[in-house]
Short mmCIF file of C-alpha atoms and ligand atoms in Angstrom, two decimals:
data_model
loop_
_atom_site.label_atom_id
_atom_site.label_comp_id
_atom_site.label_asym_id
_atom_site.label_seq_id
_atom_site.Cartn_x
_atom_site.Cartn_y
_atom_site.Cartn_z
CA MET A 16 25.50 -107.13 130.66
CA ARG A 17 24.62 -109.80 128.13
CA ALA A 18 26.36 -113.11 128.68
CA GLN A 19 28.11 -113.86 125.43
CA GLY A 20 28.56 -117.19 123.74
CA CYS A 21 32.31 -117.54 123.83
CA GLY A 22 33.73 -119.56 126.63
CA LEU A 23 30.82 -120.40 128.87
CA PRO A 24 29.64 -123.96 128.29
CA ALA A 25 32.95 -125.76 128.69
CA LEU A 26 33.66 -124.27 132.10
CA LEU A 27 30.30 -125.59 133.11
CA LEU A 28 31.33 -129.03 131.88
CA LEU A 29 34.50 -128.87 133.89
CA LEU A 30 32.61 -127.89 137.00
CA LEU A 31 30.21 -130.75 136.46
CA ARG A 32 33.14 -133.10 136.33
CA LEU A 33 35.00 -131.68 139.28
CA LEU A 34 32.36 -130.69 141.74
CA PRO A 35 29.36 -132.53 143.08
CA LEU A 36 26.32 -131.36 141.16
CA ALA A 37 25.22 -128.11 142.70
CA PRO A 38 21.51 -127.38 142.72
CA GLY A 39 20.41 -124.18 141.02
CA PRO A 40 19.83 -122.83 137.55
CA LEU A 41 22.32 -123.34 134.76
CA PRO A 42 23.41 -120.23 132.87
CA GLY A 43 21.25 -119.79 129.79
CA ARG A 44 22.60 -119.81 126.27
CA ALA A 45 22.79 -116.34 124.87
CA GLY A 46 21.35 -114.77 121.79
CA PRO A 47 19.90 -116.14 118.56
CA GLY A 48 21.55 -118.70 116.30
CA ALA A 49 24.87 -116.93 115.80
CA LEU A 50 26.61 -119.52 117.95
CA SER A 51 28.45 -122.44 116.42
CA GLU A 52 30.66 -125.16 117.78
CA LEU A 53 33.16 -127.45 116.10
CA ARG A 54 34.89 -130.32 117.86
CA VAL A 55 38.14 -131.58 116.41
CA ARG A 56 40.54 -134.29 117.49
CA VAL A 57 44.10 -133.05 117.89
CA ARG A 58 47.38 -134.87 118.40
CA LEU A 59 49.45 -133.56 121.32
CA PRO A 60 53.28 -133.45 121.18
CA ASP A 61 53.52 -136.61 123.31
CA GLY A 62 51.41 -138.49 120.77
CA GLN A 63 48.20 -138.56 122.78
CA VAL A 64 44.99 -137.35 121.23
CA THR A 65 42.72 -134.77 122.81
CA GLU A 66 39.52 -133.10 121.78
CA GLU A 67 39.45 -129.41 121.10
CA SER A 68 36.31 -127.37 120.98
CA LEU A 69 36.11 -124.25 118.81
CA GLN A 70 33.19 -121.92 119.32
CA ALA A 71 32.35 -118.86 117.31
CA ASP A 72 29.78 -116.18 117.99
CA SER A 73 29.68 -113.95 114.93
CA GLY A 74 27.11 -111.68 116.60
CA ALA A 75 29.43 -110.88 119.50
CA ASP A 76 32.42 -111.15 117.12
CA CYS A 77 34.36 -113.57 119.28
CA ILE A 78 35.91 -117.01 119.14
CA SER A 79 36.64 -119.39 121.95
CA LEU A 80 38.83 -122.43 121.80
CA GLU A 81 39.22 -125.00 124.52
CA LEU A 82 41.36 -128.08 125.05
CA ARG A 83 42.19 -130.35 127.91
CA LYS A 84 45.79 -131.37 128.49
CA VAL A 85 46.75 -134.90 129.50
CA ASP A 86 47.24 -133.80 133.13
CA GLY A 87 43.65 -132.53 133.24
CA THR A 88 44.43 -128.81 132.86
CA LEU A 89 41.79 -127.03 130.83
CA ILE A 90 43.15 -124.33 128.51
CA THR A 91 40.82 -121.73 127.01
CA LEU A 92 41.60 -118.99 124.53
CA THR A 93 38.96 -116.38 123.85
CA ALA A 94 39.50 -113.84 121.08
CA ASP A 95 37.36 -110.72 121.37
CA PHE A 96 37.74 -109.06 117.96
CA ARG A 97 35.54 -106.12 118.87
CA GLN A 98 37.78 -105.04 121.75
CA GLU A 99 41.05 -106.35 120.23
CA VAL A 100 41.65 -108.47 123.31
CA LYS A 101 42.58 -112.10 123.73
CA ILE A 102 42.19 -113.94 127.01
CA PHE A 103 43.99 -117.12 127.96
CA ARG A 104 42.68 -119.07 130.90
CA ALA A 105 44.23 -122.11 132.54
CA LEU A 106 42.31 -124.18 135.08
CA ILE A 107 45.00 -126.23 136.75
CA LEU A 108 44.00 -129.20 138.87
CA GLY A 109 45.41 -129.04 142.38
CA GLU A 110 47.39 -131.86 143.87
CA LEU A 111 45.23 -132.82 146.78
CA GLU A 112 48.03 -134.67 148.54
CA ARG A 113 49.88 -131.36 148.73
CA GLY A 114 46.94 -129.74 150.42
CA GLN A 115 45.94 -127.68 147.38
CA SER A 116 42.38 -126.75 146.63
CA GLN A 117 40.56 -128.37 143.74
CA PHE A 118 41.89 -126.13 141.04
CA GLN A 119 43.81 -122.95 140.47
CA ALA A 120 42.73 -120.56 137.77
CA LEU A 121 44.94 -118.10 135.89
CA CYS A 122 43.93 -115.51 133.31
CA PHE A 123 46.28 -113.72 130.94
CA VAL A 124 44.88 -110.86 128.90
CA THR A 125 46.77 -109.45 125.96
CA ARG A 126 46.25 -107.57 122.74
CA LEU A 127 44.67 -109.40 119.82
CA HIS A 128 46.33 -108.44 116.58
CA ARG A 129 44.63 -108.45 113.22
CA ASN A 130 45.13 -111.65 111.24
CA GLU A 131 46.28 -113.77 114.21
CA ILE A 132 43.19 -115.93 113.96
CA ILE A 133 40.54 -116.18 111.23
CA PRO A 134 37.49 -113.91 111.65
CA SER A 135 34.58 -115.14 113.77
CA GLU A 136 32.19 -115.29 110.80
CA SER A 137 34.57 -117.63 108.95
CA MET A 138 35.05 -119.73 112.08
CA ALA A 139 31.29 -120.03 112.46
CA LYS A 140 31.16 -121.55 108.97
CA LEU A 141 33.87 -124.17 109.51
CA ARG A 142 32.77 -127.75 109.11
CA GLN A 143 34.72 -130.99 108.96
CA LYS A 144 33.97 -133.95 106.71
CA ASN A 145 35.28 -136.58 109.08
CA PRO A 146 35.03 -135.81 112.81
CA LYS A 147 37.30 -138.78 113.59
CA THR A 148 40.30 -137.31 111.75
CA VAL A 149 43.19 -136.62 114.12
CA ARG A 150 44.63 -133.26 113.22
CA GLN A 151 48.07 -131.76 113.51
CA ALA A 152 48.82 -128.12 112.79
CA GLU A 153 50.29 -127.36 109.36
CA GLU A 154 52.44 -124.56 110.76
CA VAL A 155 54.31 -124.32 114.06
CA ARG A 156 54.66 -120.73 115.22
CA GLY A 157 57.47 -119.83 117.62
CA LEU A 158 57.13 -119.63 121.38
CA GLU A 159 56.03 -116.19 122.54
CA GLN A 160 57.29 -115.02 125.93
CA LEU A 161 55.22 -112.44 127.74
CA ASN A 162 56.19 -110.49 130.83
CA THR A 163 52.78 -110.15 132.37
CA ASP A 164 53.73 -107.75 135.12
CA VAL A 165 50.44 -105.89 135.53
CA ALA A 166 47.40 -107.13 137.48
CA VAL A 167 43.89 -106.47 136.13
CA ASN A 168 41.08 -105.70 138.60
CA PHE A 169 38.34 -108.25 137.93
CA SER A 170 35.38 -106.00 138.79
CA LYS A 171 36.58 -103.30 136.41
CA GLY A 172 37.81 -105.68 133.72
CA ALA A 173 34.47 -105.79 131.89
CA GLN A 174 35.42 -102.42 130.42
CA LEU A 175 38.36 -104.01 128.70
CA SER A 176 36.34 -106.97 127.44
CA PRO A 177 32.92 -108.18 128.58
CA HIS A 178 34.28 -111.76 128.39
CA ILE A 179 36.63 -111.23 131.31
CA HIS A 180 33.61 -111.38 133.59
CA ASN A 181 32.60 -114.86 132.41
CA ILE A 182 35.94 -116.40 131.70
CA CYS A 183 38.06 -115.14 134.59
CA SER A 184 35.51 -115.41 137.40
CA GLU A 185 37.48 -118.31 138.91
CA ALA A 186 40.68 -116.26 138.64
CA LYS A 187 39.60 -112.97 140.24
CA GLU A 188 42.94 -112.53 142.01
CA ALA A 189 45.05 -113.81 139.15
CA ILE A 190 44.40 -111.79 135.99
CA TYR A 191 47.56 -110.50 134.37
CA THR A 192 48.58 -108.38 131.42
CA ARG A 193 51.65 -106.50 130.09
CA VAL A 194 52.70 -102.87 130.28
CA GLU A 195 52.78 -102.55 126.48
CA ASP A 196 49.22 -103.88 126.20
CA VAL A 197 48.08 -101.43 128.88
CA LYS A 198 49.62 -98.56 126.88
CA PHE A 199 47.71 -99.65 123.79
CA TRP A 200 44.41 -99.86 125.67
CA LEU A 201 44.93 -96.53 127.46
CA GLU A 202 45.33 -94.89 124.05
CA LYS A 203 41.99 -96.40 123.08
CA GLY A 204 40.43 -94.73 126.12
CA VAL A 205 40.20 -97.66 128.52
CA ASP A 206 40.08 -96.65 132.22
CA GLY A 207 43.58 -97.02 133.67
CA SER A 208 42.41 -97.57 137.24
CA MET A 209 41.80 -101.27 136.55
CA PHE A 210 45.54 -101.89 136.15
CA GLU A 211 48.09 -102.25 138.91
CA VAL A 212 51.77 -102.67 138.15
CA LEU A 213 53.21 -105.57 140.14
CA PRO A 214 56.64 -105.60 141.81
CA GLN A 215 59.56 -106.03 139.41
CA SER A 216 63.01 -107.45 139.86
CA ALA A 217 64.28 -103.86 139.71
CA ASP A 218 62.27 -102.97 142.85
CA LEU A 219 63.03 -106.17 144.70
CA PRO A 220 66.59 -107.24 144.02
CA ASP A 221 65.93 -110.56 145.83
CA LEU A 222 63.14 -111.48 143.48
CA GLN A 223 64.03 -114.81 141.91
CA ARG A 224 62.39 -117.17 139.52
CA CYS A 225 60.14 -119.48 141.57
CA LYS A 226 62.04 -122.40 140.09
CA LEU A 227 65.15 -121.29 141.96
CA CYS A 228 63.45 -120.14 145.13
CA LEU A 229 63.58 -122.60 148.03
CA ASP A 230 61.26 -120.83 150.45
CA ARG A 231 57.56 -121.52 149.87
CA TRP A 232 56.52 -118.26 151.51
CA LYS A 233 58.77 -115.89 149.55
CA PRO A 234 57.63 -113.85 146.55
CA CYS A 235 59.05 -114.90 143.19
CA ILE A 236 58.49 -114.76 139.42
CA CYS A 237 56.34 -117.66 138.29
CA SER A 238 56.29 -119.06 134.75
CA TYR A 239 53.32 -120.68 133.16
CA SER A 240 53.52 -122.18 129.68
CA LEU A 241 50.71 -123.34 127.49
CA SER A 242 50.22 -124.31 123.89
CA ILE A 243 47.30 -123.82 121.56
CA GLU A 244 47.74 -127.05 119.62
CA TRP A 245 45.52 -126.42 116.64
CA TYR A 246 43.77 -123.27 115.53
CA PRO A 247 42.69 -121.80 112.21
CA CYS A 248 45.22 -119.00 111.76
CA MET A 249 44.63 -118.03 108.13
CA LEU A 250 42.11 -118.34 105.36
CA LYS A 251 43.13 -120.12 102.18
CA TYR A 252 42.01 -118.71 98.89
CA CYS A 253 41.43 -120.65 95.69
CA LYS A 254 41.09 -119.27 92.17
CA SER A 255 38.36 -120.02 89.74
CA ARG A 256 37.95 -119.05 86.11
CA ASP A 257 34.57 -118.34 84.61
CA ALA A 258 33.44 -119.05 81.04
CA SER A 259 34.89 -115.78 79.77
CA GLY A 260 38.27 -116.61 81.31
CA LYS A 261 37.99 -114.08 84.14
CA VAL A 262 39.84 -115.23 87.28
CA SER A 263 38.40 -114.66 90.70
CA SER A 264 39.43 -115.91 94.13
CA TYR A 265 37.27 -117.28 96.91
CA LYS A 266 37.79 -118.61 100.44
CA CYS A 267 38.24 -122.35 100.23
CA GLY A 268 39.65 -123.46 103.55
CA ILE A 269 41.92 -122.64 106.42
CA ARG A 270 45.54 -123.00 107.38
CA SER A 271 46.06 -124.44 110.87
CA CYS A 272 48.75 -123.34 113.33
CA GLN A 273 50.18 -124.35 116.66
CA LYS A 274 51.60 -121.76 119.01
CA GLY A 275 53.15 -121.81 122.47
CA TYR A 276 53.10 -119.03 125.05
CA ARG A 277 55.07 -118.48 128.23
CA PHE A 278 53.81 -116.03 130.82
CA ASP A 279 56.09 -114.70 133.57
CA TYR A 280 54.32 -113.02 136.47
CA TYR A 281 54.81 -112.06 140.09
CA VAL A 282 53.44 -114.21 142.91
CA PRO A 283 53.58 -113.08 146.56
CA GLN A 284 54.41 -116.65 147.66
CA LYS A 285 56.18 -119.43 145.84
CA GLN A 286 53.51 -121.89 146.94
CA LEU A 287 51.15 -120.30 144.39
CA CYS A 288 53.49 -121.58 141.70
CA LEU A 289 54.19 -125.18 142.59
CA TRP A 290 54.22 -126.49 139.01
CA ASP A 291 57.25 -124.33 138.31
CA GLU A 292 59.78 -126.61 139.94
CA GLU A 293 62.98 -128.14 138.68
CA THR A 294 62.25 -131.07 136.44
C1 LIG B 305 38.92 -103.43 142.25
O1 LIG B 305 37.97 -102.43 142.01
C2 LIG B 305 36.91 -102.42 142.94
C3 LIG B 305 35.85 -101.43 142.46
O2 LIG B 305 36.40 -100.16 142.28
C4 LIG B 305 37.46 -102.07 144.32
O3 LIG B 305 36.42 -102.05 145.27
C5 LIG B 305 38.47 -103.14 144.71
O4 LIG B 305 39.09 -102.82 145.94
C6 LIG B 305 39.54 -103.28 143.63
N1 LIG B 305 40.35 -104.46 143.95
C7 LIG B 305 41.66 -104.41 144.11
C8 LIG B 305 42.33 -105.70 144.42
O5 LIG B 305 42.29 -103.37 144.00
#
């Protein structure tokens, strides 16, 4: 399978920062010049500024967006327009003093709707006049809560989207989706054997939110929240009038949005969900 442009290089950067430099070849860049990258500065809700990277590959018809939170977590959103799939990945730094490994990776896969994000060809054409400008989204979209109660088998996931293989390789045991998304994909002919429904509160009456669970070894429902701070969610159109007075419209910019997501999913042990504690 061809390695596609969306989502690869930044993971590499993270690994270079986190791990001692490993010998061996670096993954090659894919395909001809259809790849583009834009780096924008974005203000976070606490006032700090972070850099966001937006990549578009119009050949593969995908977009990838990546930002680092103040605590070091790397958030990636990949939109695969061809397969109507979007993939969120969080690489969460472990707290070494708590005996956690270097990072924990989570992947959430859900349906990509039309018009959620601008098309990849428009994204590939985005430029900014002043790269130092600190941006804030023009529109705040409401928090979306997703019950991601189905696990996706990593080795079979490429059928759903070829990007799962690249993006979720650190999260092989932690790829989640929702029943309603699975229904949509099954209707499109995707192989159902890659999905496994996880235990629900209805099956396990003791199943609590991890926040309320005191025993580190008990199963519970974990919550993970993330926010995409700035993304081009719509195209703006302007009107022009030619010499004869005929009006026509053309794409003249983008509207930017911010959107938060909360994923609720089953973990077999509360210790896999240590960020979800009372604050
Ligand atoms: C995922 O699918 C592969 C290939 O069919 C299989 O060998 C493996 O056991 C599956 N993994 C899980 C966790 O079910």
